[in-house]
Amino acid sequence: MRAINRLIHLGAARRNWIALLLLGGVLGCSGGDNLDRREVRGAVTYSGKPVQEGTITLFPIDAGMVASGKIENGRYEIPRYQGPIPGEYRVELTGLQATGRMIRLEEPGMAPQEIPEVKSILPAKYNDRSELTLTIDREQQVTVSDFLLEE
């Protein structure tokens, strides 16, 4: 059971980082897609403490593109060139914490390796079951929104 839990936690963490990498690859660095994007930034705390590492993902409620960024040291920023267009979004937040243990990762076609084990610190009501929303206003170039999460 412990091995399965490790893989579940690893799977969620890897899935989020892979999504960020793919998003960056699709969008590139130029931001030359001619969309009316906005910068989004703010703080993320859980039970009064800054979330040290994680992701924020904005899913359009109506039309638009998904926007995502990293949470580091309790702060997040989605730069304009990767940001959302004006509209309503559902917000998913993940928070990760190292357990201090190493786990063995074995994937087909790759040499086994030891990687740090991480666990999710935020409950599902803030990630895949999130009802958090955010409005990106057409009149503002930067949206600042803090997420002060409780247990």
mmCIF file of C-alpha atoms in Angstrom:
data_model
loop_
_atom_site.group_PDB
_atom_site.id
_atom_site.type_symbol
_atom_site.label_atom_id
_atom_site.label_comp_id
_atom_site.label_asym_id
_atom_site.label_seq_id
_atom_site.Cartn_x
_atom_site.Cartn_y
_atom_site.Cartn_z
ATOM 1 C CA MET A 1 0.000 0.000 0.000
ATOM 2 C CA ARG A 2 2.839 2.433 0.793
ATOM 3 C CA ALA A 3 4.305 1.859 -2.664
ATOM 4 C CA ILE A 4 0.947 2.633 -4.280
ATOM 5 C CA ASN A 5 0.586 5.828 -2.219
ATOM 6 C CA ARG A 6 4.065 6.896 -3.292
ATOM 7 C CA LEU A 7 3.186 6.337 -6.931
ATOM 8 C CA ILE A 8 -0.116 8.193 -6.573
ATOM 9 C CA HIS A 9 1.622 11.210 -5.045
ATOM 10 C CA LEU A 10 4.384 11.011 -7.605
ATOM 11 C CA GLY A 11 1.835 10.640 -10.388
ATOM 12 C CA ALA A 12 -0.032 13.810 -9.407
ATOM 13 C CA ALA A 13 3.183 15.794 -9.068
ATOM 14 C CA ARG A 14 4.605 14.534 -12.346
ATOM 15 C CA ARG A 15 1.294 15.102 -14.125
ATOM 16 C CA ASN A 16 1.258 18.777 -13.051
ATOM 17 C CA TRP A 17 4.885 19.402 -14.047
ATOM 18 C CA ILE A 18 4.396 17.641 -17.387
ATOM 19 C CA ALA A 19 1.326 19.823 -18.041
ATOM 20 C CA LEU A 20 3.404 22.929 -17.340
ATOM 21 C CA LEU A 21 6.171 21.760 -19.661
ATOM 22 C CA LEU A 22 3.721 20.959 -22.446
ATOM 23 C CA LEU A 23 1.955 24.272 -21.993
ATOM 24 C CA GLY A 24 5.272 26.092 -22.237
ATOM 25 C CA GLY A 25 6.209 24.124 -25.337
ATOM 26 C CA VAL A 26 2.901 24.825 -27.054
ATOM 27 C CA LEU A 27 2.963 28.525 -26.243
ATOM 28 C CA GLY A 28 6.664 29.018 -26.756
ATOM 29 C CA CYS A 29 8.491 32.014 -25.393
ATOM 30 C CA SER A 30 7.402 34.657 -27.839
ATOM 31 C CA GLY A 31 3.742 35.009 -26.864
ATOM 32 C CA GLY A 32 3.071 35.722 -30.543
ATOM 33 C CA ASP A 33 -0.430 34.251 -30.598
ATOM 34 C CA ASN A 34 -2.153 37.687 -30.753
ATOM 35 C CA LEU A 35 -4.520 36.818 -27.886
ATOM 36 C CA ASP A 36 -5.552 39.543 -25.434
ATOM 37 C CA ARG A 37 -3.736 37.918 -22.502
ATOM 38 C CA ARG A 38 -3.399 39.221 -18.944
ATOM 39 C CA GLU A 39 -0.823 38.732 -16.188
ATOM 40 C CA VAL A 40 -2.059 37.049 -12.986
ATOM 41 C CA ARG A 41 -0.200 36.942 -9.669
ATOM 42 C CA GLY A 42 -0.729 36.639 -5.950
ATOM 43 C CA ALA A 43 -0.154 34.583 -2.827
ATOM 44 C CA VAL A 44 -1.217 31.070 -1.847
ATOM 45 C CA THR A 45 -1.386 30.008 1.802
ATOM 46 C CA TYR A 46 -2.784 26.900 3.459
ATOM 47 C CA SER A 47 -3.748 27.051 7.135
ATOM 48 C CA GLY A 48 -1.917 30.360 7.396
ATOM 49 C CA LYS A 49 1.379 29.072 5.953
ATOM 50 C CA PRO A 50 2.763 29.829 2.480
ATOM 51 C CA VAL A 51 2.506 26.953 0.005
ATOM 52 C CA GLN A 52 6.182 26.375 -0.810
ATOM 53 C CA GLU A 53 5.830 24.504 -4.098
ATOM 54 C CA GLY A 54 2.952 23.718 -6.422
ATOM 55 C CA THR A 55 0.918 24.833 -9.403
ATOM 56 C CA ILE A 56 -2.025 27.069 -10.185
ATOM 57 C CA THR A 57 -4.163 26.240 -13.212
ATOM 58 C CA LEU A 58 -6.977 28.380 -14.608
ATOM 59 C CA PHE A 59 -9.650 26.519 -16.598
ATOM 60 C CA PRO A 60 -12.012 28.690 -18.677
ATOM 61 C CA ILE A 61 -15.641 28.345 -17.635
ATOM 62 C CA ASP A 62 -16.929 29.358 -21.071
ATOM 63 C CA ALA A 63 -14.413 29.857 -23.867
ATOM 64 C CA GLY A 64 -10.688 30.391 -23.777
ATOM 65 C CA MET A 65 -7.441 28.611 -23.123
ATOM 66 C CA VAL A 66 -6.062 27.014 -19.973
ATOM 67 C CA ALA A 67 -3.378 29.059 -18.212
ATOM 68 C CA SER A 68 -0.978 27.657 -15.641
ATOM 69 C CA GLY A 69 1.961 28.685 -13.502
ATOM 70 C CA LYS A 70 4.198 27.625 -10.627
ATOM 71 C CA ILE A 71 3.699 28.371 -6.954
ATOM 72 C CA GLU A 72 7.033 29.057 -5.237
ATOM 73 C CA ASN A 73 7.540 30.257 -1.656
ATOM 74 C CA GLY A 74 3.871 31.133 -1.278
ATOM 75 C CA ARG A 75 3.708 33.268 -4.447
ATOM 76 C CA TYR A 76 2.577 32.595 -7.995
ATOM 77 C CA GLU A 77 2.790 34.488 -11.229
ATOM 78 C CA ILE A 78 1.437 33.710 -14.662
ATOM 79 C CA PRO A 79 3.222 36.110 -17.023
ATOM 80 C CA ARG A 80 1.191 37.907 -19.657
ATOM 81 C CA TYR A 81 2.626 35.915 -22.569
ATOM 82 C CA GLN A 82 1.260 32.719 -20.920
ATOM 83 C CA GLY A 83 -1.692 34.323 -19.163
ATOM 84 C CA PRO A 84 -5.427 33.959 -19.565
ATOM 85 C CA ILE A 85 -7.666 36.094 -21.738
ATOM 86 C CA PRO A 86 -10.430 38.078 -19.973
ATOM 87 C CA GLY A 87 -13.260 35.914 -18.664
ATOM 88 C CA GLU A 88 -14.314 33.558 -15.867
ATOM 89 C CA TYR A 89 -12.054 30.710 -14.737
ATOM 90 C CA ARG A 90 -12.190 27.752 -12.371
ATOM 91 C CA VAL A 91 -9.004 27.645 -10.295
ATOM 92 C CA GLU A 92 -7.136 24.449 -9.377
ATOM 93 C CA LEU A 93 -4.266 24.641 -6.895
ATOM 94 C CA THR A 94 -1.763 21.953 -6.004
ATOM 95 C CA GLY A 95 0.710 22.091 -3.172
ATOM 96 C CA LEU A 96 3.613 19.673 -2.913
ATOM 97 C CA GLN A 97 5.970 18.896 -0.076
ATOM 98 C CA ALA A 98 9.058 16.680 -0.012
ATOM 99 C CA THR A 99 8.820 13.792 2.441
ATOM 100 C CA GLY A 100 12.582 13.491 2.869
ATOM 101 C CA ARG A 101 12.589 10.019 1.319
ATOM 102 C CA MET A 102 13.821 8.863 -2.050
ATOM 103 C CA ILE A 103 11.806 6.498 -4.224
ATOM 104 C CA ARG A 104 12.826 4.336 -7.132
ATOM 105 C CA LEU A 105 11.295 5.319 -10.453
ATOM 106 C CA GLU A 106 11.185 2.681 -13.152
ATOM 107 C CA GLU A 107 9.764 3.538 -16.545
ATOM 108 C CA PRO A 108 9.857 1.404 -19.692
ATOM 109 C CA GLY A 109 12.870 2.171 -21.850
ATOM 110 C CA MET A 110 14.626 4.198 -19.156
ATOM 111 C CA ALA A 111 17.213 3.325 -16.553
ATOM 112 C CA PRO A 112 15.779 3.163 -13.010
ATOM 113 C CA GLN A 113 16.513 6.240 -10.934
ATOM 114 C CA GLU A 114 16.052 7.512 -7.383
ATOM 115 C CA ILE A 115 13.970 10.659 -7.056
ATOM 116 C CA PRO A 116 12.700 12.655 -4.065
ATOM 117 C CA GLU A 117 9.267 11.565 -2.906
ATOM 118 C CA VAL A 118 6.679 14.339 -2.690
ATOM 119 C CA LYS A 119 3.197 14.397 -1.247
ATOM 120 C CA SER A 120 0.198 16.568 -1.930
ATOM 121 C CA ILE A 121 -0.594 18.940 0.936
ATOM 122 C CA LEU A 122 -3.824 20.472 -0.385
ATOM 123 C CA PRO A 123 -7.150 18.648 -0.212
ATOM 124 C CA ALA A 124 -9.104 17.806 -3.374
ATOM 125 C CA LYS A 125 -11.513 20.702 -2.724
ATOM 126 C CA TYR A 126 -8.716 22.998 -3.929
ATOM 127 C CA ASN A 127 -7.532 20.956 -6.926
ATOM 128 C CA ASP A 128 -9.520 18.436 -8.965
ATOM 129 C CA ARG A 129 -12.765 19.193 -7.039
ATOM 130 C CA SER A 130 -12.164 22.923 -6.799
ATOM 131 C CA GLU A 131 -15.048 25.375 -6.865
ATOM 132 C CA LEU A 132 -12.692 28.368 -6.641
ATOM 133 C CA THR A 133 -13.228 30.920 -9.397
ATOM 134 C CA LEU A 134 -11.365 33.939 -10.703
ATOM 135 C CA THR A 135 -12.526 36.733 -12.997
ATOM 136 C CA ILE A 136 -9.980 38.220 -15.387
ATOM 137 C CA ASP A 137 -11.206 41.755 -16.114
ATOM 138 C CA ARG A 138 -10.800 43.206 -19.595
ATOM 139 C CA GLU A 139 -10.018 46.629 -18.069
ATOM 140 C CA GLN A 140 -7.031 45.408 -16.006
ATOM 141 C CA GLN A 141 -3.676 44.376 -17.464
ATOM 142 C CA VAL A 142 -2.704 42.622 -14.196
ATOM 143 C CA THR A 143 -5.010 40.636 -11.915
ATOM 144 C CA VAL A 144 -3.802 40.181 -8.335
ATOM 145 C CA SER A 145 -5.618 37.451 -6.413
ATOM 146 C CA ASP A 146 -4.569 35.825 -3.153
ATOM 147 C CA PHE A 147 -5.806 32.363 -2.210
ATOM 148 C CA LEU A 148 -5.912 32.005 1.582
ATOM 149 C CA LEU A 149 -6.904 28.354 1.907
ATOM 150 C CA GLU A 150 -8.178 26.648 5.070
ATOM 151 C CA GLU A 151 -8.451 22.970 5.999
#
